[in-house]
Amino acid sequence: MEDGKVRLLQYLGTALVVVSVAVHLWWGLPRFLIYARPQTLAFYLQSGGVPDPRPFLFMGMVVAIVIVGMAVWRGLVEDRTVYAVLLILMLGSIVGWMLWHTILNHGVALTSSNAAATEGHQGSVVSTLFTHFVTVPLEGGTKLVELAAVLVFGVLLRVTPRTTKTDR
């Protein structure tokens, strides 16, 4: 593939990841700050409950992407490694969303409260996911962005040759 097209895909992939990070940061950071307070954690420990894990997972993903970005900026990692890591993180976000809304029933299986289970699940897994996808446009849009990022990084992995230590 031509260098210009590869560069365009790299910019597109970066933009898609930035959108995903922005949404996860916007939703996750305020909740993370609440749950990470010592008083809140003490409450959960004393009550035997578990807080919503999503803010912690979202912030973990954001930190991982920032670390990857810093490594790229410093020239510490090769392109294929970056593409693979970002593909896995975006795919993990999609799979996590799917699990949260299906098997985990909005976290009822994980948390001490069933407050997150706001609607019943009727029908198949596909219809449940479709319902969540269209009824919460921000979630649906974010998952489309992440799916596009997975495709972009998949293409970049395919067209970028493997390097060996002697190639560097």
GROMACS .gro file of N, CA, C and O in nm, residues 53-153:
model
  404
   53PRO      N    1  -1.792  -0.172   3.802
   53PRO     CA    2  -1.653  -0.184   3.759
   53PRO      C    3  -1.620  -0.101   3.634
   53PRO      O    4  -1.503  -0.079   3.605
   54ARG      N    5  -1.721  -0.055   3.563
   54ARG     CA    6  -1.694   0.014   3.437
   54ARG      C    7  -1.606   0.137   3.449
   54ARG      O    8  -1.513   0.153   3.367
   55PRO      N    9  -1.625   0.226   3.547
   55PRO     CA   10  -1.535   0.342   3.554
   55PRO      C   11  -1.388   0.302   3.570
   55PRO      O   12  -1.300   0.364   3.510
   56PHE      N   13  -1.362   0.198   3.646
   56PHE     CA   14  -1.223   0.150   3.664
   56PHE      C   15  -1.169   0.093   3.533
   56PHE      O   16  -1.054   0.118   3.496
   57LEU      N   17  -1.252   0.016   3.464
   57LEU     CA   18  -1.211  -0.042   3.336
   57LEU      C   19  -1.192   0.067   3.231
   57LEU      O   20  -1.096   0.063   3.153
   58PHE      N   21  -1.283   0.165   3.229
   58PHE     CA   22  -1.271   0.274   3.132
   58PHE      C   23  -1.143   0.353   3.154
   58PHE      O   24  -1.072   0.386   3.059
   59MET      N   25  -1.115   0.385   3.281
   59MET     CA   26  -0.993   0.461   3.310
   59MET      C   27  -0.868   0.377   3.280
   59MET      O   28  -0.768   0.430   3.234
   60GLY      N   29  -0.876   0.247   3.304
   60GLY     CA   30  -0.764   0.159   3.268
   60GLY      C   31  -0.738   0.162   3.119
   60GLY      O   32  -0.622   0.168   3.075
   61MET      N   33  -0.845   0.159   3.039
   61MET     CA   34  -0.829   0.164   2.894
   61MET      C   35  -0.771   0.299   2.851
   61MET      O   36  -0.679   0.304   2.768
   62VAL      N   37  -0.819   0.407   2.909
   62VAL     CA   38  -0.768   0.540   2.876
   62VAL      C   39  -0.619   0.549   2.910
   62VAL      O   40  -0.539   0.597   2.829
   63VAL      N   41  -0.581   0.502   3.027
   63VAL     CA   42  -0.440   0.507   3.068
   63VAL      C   43  -0.355   0.422   2.973
   63VAL      O   44  -0.246   0.465   2.931
   64ALA      N   45  -0.403   0.304   2.937
   64ALA     CA   46  -0.328   0.218   2.844
   64ALA      C   47  -0.308   0.288   2.709
   64ALA      O   48  -0.198   0.284   2.652
   65ILE      N   49  -0.410   0.355   2.660
   65ILE     CA   50  -0.399   0.424   2.532
   65ILE      C   51  -0.304   0.543   2.543
   65ILE      O   52  -0.225   0.569   2.452
   66VAL      N   53  -0.308   0.614   2.654
   66VAL     CA   54  -0.215   0.725   2.675
   66VAL      C   55  -0.071   0.672   2.679
   66VAL      O   56   0.019   0.732   2.619
   67ILE      N   57  -0.049   0.561   2.745
   67ILE     CA   58   0.085   0.501   2.750
   67ILE      C   59   0.132   0.462   2.610
   67ILE      O   60   0.246   0.488   2.572
   68VAL      N   61   0.043   0.403   2.532
   68VAL     CA   62   0.078   0.367   2.393
   68VAL      C   63   0.112   0.494   2.315
   68VAL      O   64   0.211   0.497   2.241
   69GLY      N   65   0.030   0.598   2.331
   69GLY     CA   66   0.057   0.724   2.262
   69GLY      C   67   0.191   0.783   2.298
   69GLY      O   68   0.265   0.832   2.212
   70MET      N   69   0.225   0.778   2.426
   70MET     CA   70   0.355   0.830   2.471
   70MET      C   71   0.470   0.746   2.413
   70MET      O   72   0.573   0.800   2.373
   71ALA      N   73   0.449   0.614   2.408
   71ALA     CA   74   0.553   0.527   2.352
   71ALA      C   75   0.573   0.555   2.203
   71ALA      O   76   0.686   0.553   2.153
   72VAL      N   77   0.464   0.581   2.132
   72VAL     CA   78   0.474   0.616   1.990
   72VAL      C   79   0.548   0.748   1.974
   72VAL      O   80   0.640   0.761   1.892
   73TRP      N   81   0.508   0.845   2.053
   73TRP     CA   82   0.569   0.978   2.047
   73TRP      C   83   0.720   0.972   2.073
   73TRP      O   84   0.798   1.041   2.010
   74ARG      N   85   0.760   0.885   2.165
   74ARG     CA   86   0.902   0.871   2.199
   74ARG      C   87   0.976   0.776   2.105
   74ARG      O   88   1.096   0.758   2.116
   75GLY      N   89   0.902   0.712   2.014
   75GLY     CA   90   0.965   0.620   1.919
   75GLY      C   91   1.008   0.489   1.980
   75GLY      O   92   1.104   0.427   1.934
   76LEU      N   93   0.938   0.443   2.083
   76LEU     CA   94   0.979   0.324   2.157
   76LEU      C   95   0.917   0.194   2.105
   76LEU      O   96   0.961   0.087   2.145
   77VAL      N   97   0.815   0.204   2.022
   77VAL     CA   98   0.747   0.084   1.974
   77VAL      C   99   0.733   0.089   1.822
   77VAL      O  100   0.724   0.196   1.763
   78GLU      N  101   0.728  -0.030   1.764
   78GLU     CA  102   0.710  -0.035   1.619
   78GLU      C  103   0.561  -0.024   1.586
   78GLU      O  104   0.474  -0.049   1.670
   79ASP      N  105   0.534   0.012   1.463
   79ASP     CA  106   0.397   0.036   1.420
   79ASP      C  107   0.305  -0.084   1.441
   79ASP      O  108   0.194  -0.070   1.490
   80ARG      N  109   0.351  -0.201   1.403
   80ARG     CA  110   0.265  -0.320   1.414
   80ARG      C  111   0.223  -0.346   1.559
   80ARG      O  112   0.110  -0.387   1.584
   81THR      N  113   0.311  -0.321   1.652
   81THR     CA  114   0.277  -0.340   1.794
   81THR      C  115   0.168  -0.242   1.835
   81THR      O  116   0.072  -0.280   1.903
   82VAL      N  117   0.179  -0.118   1.791
   82VAL     CA  118   0.079  -0.017   1.822
   82VAL      C  119  -0.056  -0.057   1.763
   82VAL      O  120  -0.159  -0.051   1.831
   83TYR      N  121  -0.054  -0.099   1.638
   83TYR     CA  122  -0.180  -0.138   1.572
   83TYR      C  123  -0.245  -0.255   1.648
   83TYR      O  124  -0.366  -0.255   1.670
   84ALA      N  125  -0.165  -0.352   1.686
   84ALA     CA  126  -0.219  -0.470   1.755
   84ALA      C  127  -0.277  -0.432   1.891
   84ALA      O  128  -0.387  -0.475   1.927
   85VAL      N  129  -0.205  -0.350   1.966
   85VAL     CA  130  -0.252  -0.310   2.099
   85VAL      C  131  -0.382  -0.229   2.088
   85VAL      O  132  -0.479  -0.255   2.161
   86LEU      N  133  -0.387  -0.135   1.996
   86LEU     CA  134  -0.507  -0.053   1.982
   86LEU      C  135  -0.624  -0.136   1.930
   86LEU      O  136  -0.738  -0.117   1.973
   87LEU      N  137  -0.598  -0.229   1.840
   87LEU     CA  138  -0.703  -0.319   1.791
   87LEU      C  139  -0.760  -0.399   1.908
   87LEU      O  140  -0.882  -0.410   1.924
   88ILE      N  141  -0.674  -0.453   1.991
   88ILE     CA  142  -0.718  -0.534   2.106
   88ILE      C  143  -0.798  -0.448   2.205
   88ILE      O  144  -0.902  -0.492   2.255
   89LEU      N  145  -0.753  -0.327   2.231
   89LEU     CA  146  -0.825  -0.239   2.325
   89LEU      C  147  -0.963  -0.202   2.271
   89LEU      O  148  -1.062  -0.203   2.345
   90MET      N  149  -0.971  -0.169   2.143
   90MET     CA  150  -1.101  -0.133   2.085
   90MET      C  151  -1.194  -0.255   2.080
   90MET      O  152  -1.313  -0.246   2.111
   91LEU      N  153  -1.139  -0.369   2.043
   91LEU     CA  154  -1.219  -0.492   2.041
   91LEU      C  155  -1.263  -0.529   2.182
   91LEU      O  156  -1.378  -0.571   2.204
   92GLY      N  157  -1.176  -0.509   2.280
   92GLY     CA  158  -1.210  -0.536   2.419
   92GLY      C  159  -1.324  -0.448   2.466
   92GLY      O  160  -1.412  -0.492   2.541
   93SER      N  161  -1.325  -0.323   2.422
   93SER     CA  162  -1.434  -0.233   2.459
   93SER      C  163  -1.567  -0.280   2.399
   93SER      O  164  -1.670  -0.279   2.466
   94ILE      N  165  -1.563  -0.325   2.276
   94ILE     CA  166  -1.685  -0.374   2.210
   94ILE      C  167  -1.734  -0.501   2.279
   94ILE      O  168  -1.852  -0.514   2.311
   95VAL      N  169  -1.644  -0.595   2.303
   95VAL     CA  170  -1.682  -0.722   2.367
   95VAL      C  171  -1.731  -0.696   2.509
   95VAL      O  172  -1.830  -0.755   2.553
   96GLY      N  173  -1.664  -0.607   2.581
   96GLY     CA  174  -1.708  -0.573   2.716
   96GLY      C  175  -1.848  -0.515   2.717
   96GLY      O  176  -1.931  -0.550   2.801
   97TRP      N  177  -1.876  -0.427   2.623
   97TRP     CA  178  -2.010  -0.369   2.611
   97TRP      C  179  -2.114  -0.478   2.583
   97TRP      O  180  -2.221  -0.479   2.642
   98MET      N  181  -2.079  -0.569   2.494
   98MET     CA  182  -2.171  -0.679   2.461
   98MET      C  183  -2.196  -0.766   2.584
   98MET      O  184  -2.310  -0.803   2.613
   99LEU      N  185  -2.091  -0.801   2.657
   99LEU     CA  186  -2.106  -0.883   2.778
   99LEU      C  187  -2.188  -0.810   2.884
   99LEU      O  188  -2.273  -0.871   2.949
  100TRP      N  189  -2.162  -0.682   2.904
  100TRP     CA  190  -2.232  -0.604   3.006
  100TRP      C  191  -2.383  -0.606   2.980
  100TRP      O  192  -2.462  -0.620   3.073
  101HIS      N  193  -2.421  -0.594   2.855
  101HIS     CA  194  -2.563  -0.584   2.821
  101HIS      C  195  -2.631  -0.719   2.800
  101HIS      O  196  -2.752  -0.724   2.781
  102THR      N  197  -2.556  -0.827   2.804
  102THR     CA  198  -2.618  -0.958   2.783
  102THR      C  199  -2.591  -1.049   2.902
  102THR      O  200  -2.669  -1.053   2.995
  103ILE      N  201  -2.481  -1.116   2.902
  103ILE     CA  202  -2.449  -1.216   3.004
  103ILE      C  203  -2.446  -1.156   3.145
  103ILE      O  204  -2.497  -1.215   3.240
  104LEU      N  205  -2.389  -1.037   3.159
  104LEU     CA  206  -2.377  -0.974   3.291
  104LEU      C  207  -2.502  -0.896   3.332
  104LEU      O  208  -2.507  -0.845   3.444
  105ASN      N  209  -2.601  -0.887   3.244
  105ASN     CA  210  -2.729  -0.822   3.275
  105ASN      C  211  -2.707  -0.686   3.344
  105ASN      O  212  -2.756  -0.661   3.453
  106HIS      N  213  -2.631  -0.600   3.278
  106HIS     CA  214  -2.599  -0.467   3.331
  106HIS      C  215  -2.524  -0.473   3.463
  106HIS      O  216  -2.538  -0.385   3.548
  107GLY      N  217  -2.447  -0.577   3.484
  107GLY     CA  218  -2.363  -0.585   3.602
  107GLY      C  219  -2.427  -0.643   3.725
  107GLY      O  220  -2.364  -0.647   3.830
  108VAL      N  221  -2.552  -0.689   3.714
  108VAL     CA  222  -2.618  -0.747   3.830
  108VAL      C  223  -2.534  -0.861   3.887
  108VAL      O  224  -2.524  -0.879   4.008
  109ALA      N  225  -2.469  -0.936   3.799
  109ALA     CA  226  -2.387  -1.049   3.843
  109ALA      C  227  -2.260  -1.003   3.915
  109ALA      O  228  -2.199  -1.080   3.988
  110LEU      N  229  -2.222  -0.876   3.897
  110LEU     CA  230  -2.096  -0.828   3.954
  110LEU      C  231  -2.113  -0.733   4.072
  110LEU      O  232  -2.030  -0.728   4.161
  111THR      N  233  -2.217  -0.652   4.067
  111THR     CA  234  -2.231  -0.546   4.167
  111THR      C  235  -2.327  -0.586   4.278
  111THR      O  236  -2.398  -0.686   4.269
  112SER      N  237  -2.330  -0.504   4.380
  112SER     CA  238  -2.414  -0.534   4.496
  112SER      C  239  -2.557  -0.488   4.479
  112SER      O  240  -2.639  -0.508   4.565
  113SER      N  241  -2.587  -0.426   4.369
  113SER     CA  242  -2.722  -0.372   4.349
  113SER      C  243  -2.770  -0.409   4.210
  113SER      O  244  -2.691  -0.433   4.120
  114ASN      N  245  -2.899  -0.415   4.194
  114ASN     CA  246  -2.952  -0.440   4.061
  114ASN      C  247  -3.005  -0.312   4.000
  114ASN      O  248  -3.084  -0.314   3.908
  115ALA      N  249  -2.960  -0.197   4.050
  115ALA     CA  250  -3.005  -0.068   3.998
  115ALA      C  251  -2.967  -0.051   3.851
  115ALA      O  252  -3.036   0.018   3.777
  116ALA      N  253  -2.858  -0.115   3.809
  116ALA     CA  254  -2.815  -0.101   3.670
  116ALA      C  255  -2.906  -0.178   3.575
  116ALA      O  256  -2.910  -0.147   3.456
  117ALA      N  257  -2.978  -0.276   3.623
  117ALA     CA  258  -3.066  -0.354   3.535
  117ALA      C  259  -3.198  -0.280   3.520
  117ALA      O  260  -3.295  -0.306   3.589
  118THR      N  261  -3.199  -0.186   3.428
  118THR     CA  262  -3.314  -0.098   3.415
  118THR      C  263  -3.421  -0.153   3.322
  118THR      O  264  -3.533  -0.109   3.327
  119GLU      N  265  -3.387  -0.242   3.235
  119GLU     CA  266  -3.488  -0.297   3.147
  119GLU      C  267  -3.469  -0.447   3.133
  119GLU      O  268  -3.359  -0.498   3.149
  120GLY      N  269  -3.576  -0.513   3.104
  120GLY     CA  270  -3.570  -0.657   3.087
  120GLY      C  271  -3.510  -0.693   2.953
  120GLY      O  272  -3.507  -0.613   2.860
  121HIS      N  273  -3.462  -0.812   2.942
  121HIS     CA  274  -3.407  -0.862   2.817
  121HIS      C  275  -3.504  -0.961   2.758
  121HIS      O  276  -3.521  -1.069   2.812
  122GLN      N  277  -3.567  -0.921   2.652
  122GLN     CA  278  -3.652  -1.014   2.580
  122GLN      C  279  -3.586  -1.046   2.448
  122GLN      O  280  -3.524  -0.960   2.386
  123GLY      N  281  -3.602  -1.167   2.404
  123GLY     CA  282  -3.549  -1.204   2.274
  123GLY      C  283  -3.407  -1.253   2.281
  123GLY      O  284  -3.351  -1.281   2.386
  124SER      N  285  -3.347  -1.257   2.164
  124SER     CA  286  -3.212  -1.312   2.149
  124SER      C  287  -3.106  -1.212   2.193
  124SER      O  288  -3.134  -1.095   2.220
  125VAL      N  289  -2.984  -1.260   2.199
  125VAL     CA  290  -2.870  -1.174   2.231
  125VAL      C  291  -2.860  -1.062   2.126
  125VAL      O  292  -2.838  -0.946   2.160
  126VAL      N  293  -2.879  -1.097   2.001
  126VAL     CA  294  -2.869  -0.998   1.893
  126VAL      C  295  -2.974  -0.889   1.911
  126VAL      O  296  -2.944  -0.771   1.899
  127SER      N  297  -3.099  -0.928   1.942
  127SER     CA  298  -3.202  -0.825   1.958
  127SER      C  299  -3.176  -0.739   2.081
  127SER      O  300  -3.201  -0.619   2.080
  128THR      N  301  -3.122  -0.798   2.187
  128THR     CA  302  -3.087  -0.721   2.307
  128THR      C  303  -2.980  -0.617   2.273
  128THR      O  304  -2.992  -0.500   2.309
  129LEU      N  305  -2.875  -0.660   2.203
  129LEU     CA  306  -2.768  -0.568   2.167
  129LEU      C  307  -2.819  -0.461   2.072
  129LEU      O  308  -2.785  -0.343   2.086
  130PHE      N  309  -2.902  -0.499   1.977
  130PHE     CA  310  -2.957  -0.402   1.882
  130PHE      C  311  -3.040  -0.297   1.955
  130PHE      O  312  -3.031  -0.178   1.927
  131THR      N  313  -3.121  -0.342   2.051
  131THR     CA  314  -3.203  -0.249   2.129
  131THR      C  315  -3.115  -0.148   2.202
  131THR      O  316  -3.141  -0.027   2.199
  132HIS      N  317  -3.010  -0.196   2.267
  132HIS     CA  318  -2.919  -0.105   2.338
  132HIS      C  319  -2.847  -0.013   2.239
  132HIS      O  320  -2.824   0.104   2.268
  133PHE      N  321  -2.812  -0.066   2.126
  133PHE     CA  322  -2.739   0.010   2.024
  133PHE      C  323  -2.821   0.128   1.975
  133PHE      O  324  -2.768   0.238   1.959
  134VAL      N  325  -2.950   0.108   1.952
  134VAL     CA  326  -3.032   0.215   1.894
  134VAL      C  327  -3.099   0.303   1.999
  134VAL      O  328  -3.131   0.418   1.969
  135THR      N  329  -3.122   0.252   2.119
  135THR     CA  330  -3.190   0.334   2.219
  135THR      C  331  -3.096   0.428   2.294
  135THR      O  332  -3.141   0.524   2.356
  136VAL      N  333  -2.968   0.400   2.290
  136VAL     CA  334  -2.869   0.490   2.351
  136VAL      C  335  -2.771   0.527   2.240
  136VAL      O  336  -2.668   0.461   2.221
  137PRO      N  337  -2.801   0.634   2.165
  137PRO     CA  338  -2.719   0.669   2.049
  137PRO      C  339  -2.571   0.689   2.078
  137PRO      O  340  -2.487   0.655   1.995
  138LEU      N  341  -2.539   0.742   2.196
  138LEU     CA  342  -2.397   0.760   2.228
  138LEU      C  343  -2.326   0.626   2.235
  138LEU      O  344  -2.214   0.612   2.184
  139GLU      N  345  -2.389   0.526   2.295
  139GLU     CA  346  -2.329   0.393   2.300
  139GLU      C  347  -2.317   0.334   2.160
  139GLU      O  348  -2.212   0.281   2.123
  140GLY      N  349  -2.425   0.342   2.084
  140GLY     CA  350  -2.423   0.288   1.948
  140GLY      C  351  -2.317   0.355   1.863
  140GLY      O  352  -2.241   0.289   1.792
  141GLY      N  353  -2.310   0.487   1.871
  141GLY     CA  354  -2.210   0.560   1.793
  141GLY      C  355  -2.068   0.526   1.836
  141GLY      O  356  -1.979   0.510   1.752
  142THR      N  357  -2.048   0.513   1.966
  142THR     CA  358  -1.915   0.478   2.016
  142THR      C  359  -1.875   0.339   1.969
  142THR      O  360  -1.760   0.317   1.930
  143LYS      N  361  -1.968   0.246   1.969
  143LYS     CA  362  -1.936   0.110   1.924
  143LYS      C  363  -1.906   0.109   1.774
  143LYS      O  364  -1.818   0.035   1.728
  144LEU      N  365  -1.976   0.193   1.696
  144LEU     CA  366  -1.944   0.204   1.552
  144LEU      C  367  -1.804   0.261   1.532
  144LEU      O  368  -1.729   0.214   1.446
  145VAL      N  369  -1.770   0.362   1.611
  145VAL     CA  370  -1.637   0.423   1.603
  145VAL      C  371  -1.531   0.317   1.636
  145VAL      O  372  -1.429   0.303   1.567
  146GLU      N  373  -1.555   0.240   1.742
  146GLU     CA  374  -1.458   0.137   1.782
  146GLU      C  375  -1.449   0.026   1.679
  146GLU      O  376  -1.340  -0.026   1.652
  147LEU      N  377  -1.561  -0.011   1.621
  147LEU     CA  378  -1.559  -0.113   1.515
  147LEU      C  379  -1.480  -0.062   1.394
  147LEU      O  380  -1.399  -0.136   1.336
  148ALA      N  381  -1.500   0.065   1.359
  148ALA     CA  382  -1.422   0.123   1.249
  148ALA      C  383  -1.273   0.122   1.283
  148ALA      O  384  -1.189   0.092   1.197
  149ALA      N  385  -1.239   0.152   1.408
  149ALA     CA  386  -1.098   0.150   1.451
  149ALA      C  387  -1.041   0.009   1.439
  149ALA      O  388  -0.927  -0.010   1.394
  150VAL      N  389  -1.119  -0.092   1.479
  150VAL     CA  390  -1.074  -0.231   1.467
  150VAL      C  391  -1.045  -0.262   1.321
  150VAL      O  392  -0.941  -0.323   1.288
  151LEU      N  393  -1.132  -0.221   1.231
  151LEU     CA  394  -1.112  -0.246   1.088
  151LEU      C  395  -0.988  -0.173   1.036
  151LEU      O  396  -0.907  -0.231   0.962
  152VAL      N  397  -0.972  -0.047   1.074
  152VAL     CA  398  -0.856   0.031   1.029
  152VAL      C  399  -0.726  -0.033   1.078
  152VAL      O  400  -0.631  -0.053   1.000
  153PHE      N  401  -0.720  -0.068   1.206
  153PHE     CA  402  -0.597  -0.127   1.258
  153PHE      C  403  -0.574  -0.267   1.202
  153PHE      O  404  -0.459  -0.309   1.185
   0.00000   0.00000   0.00000
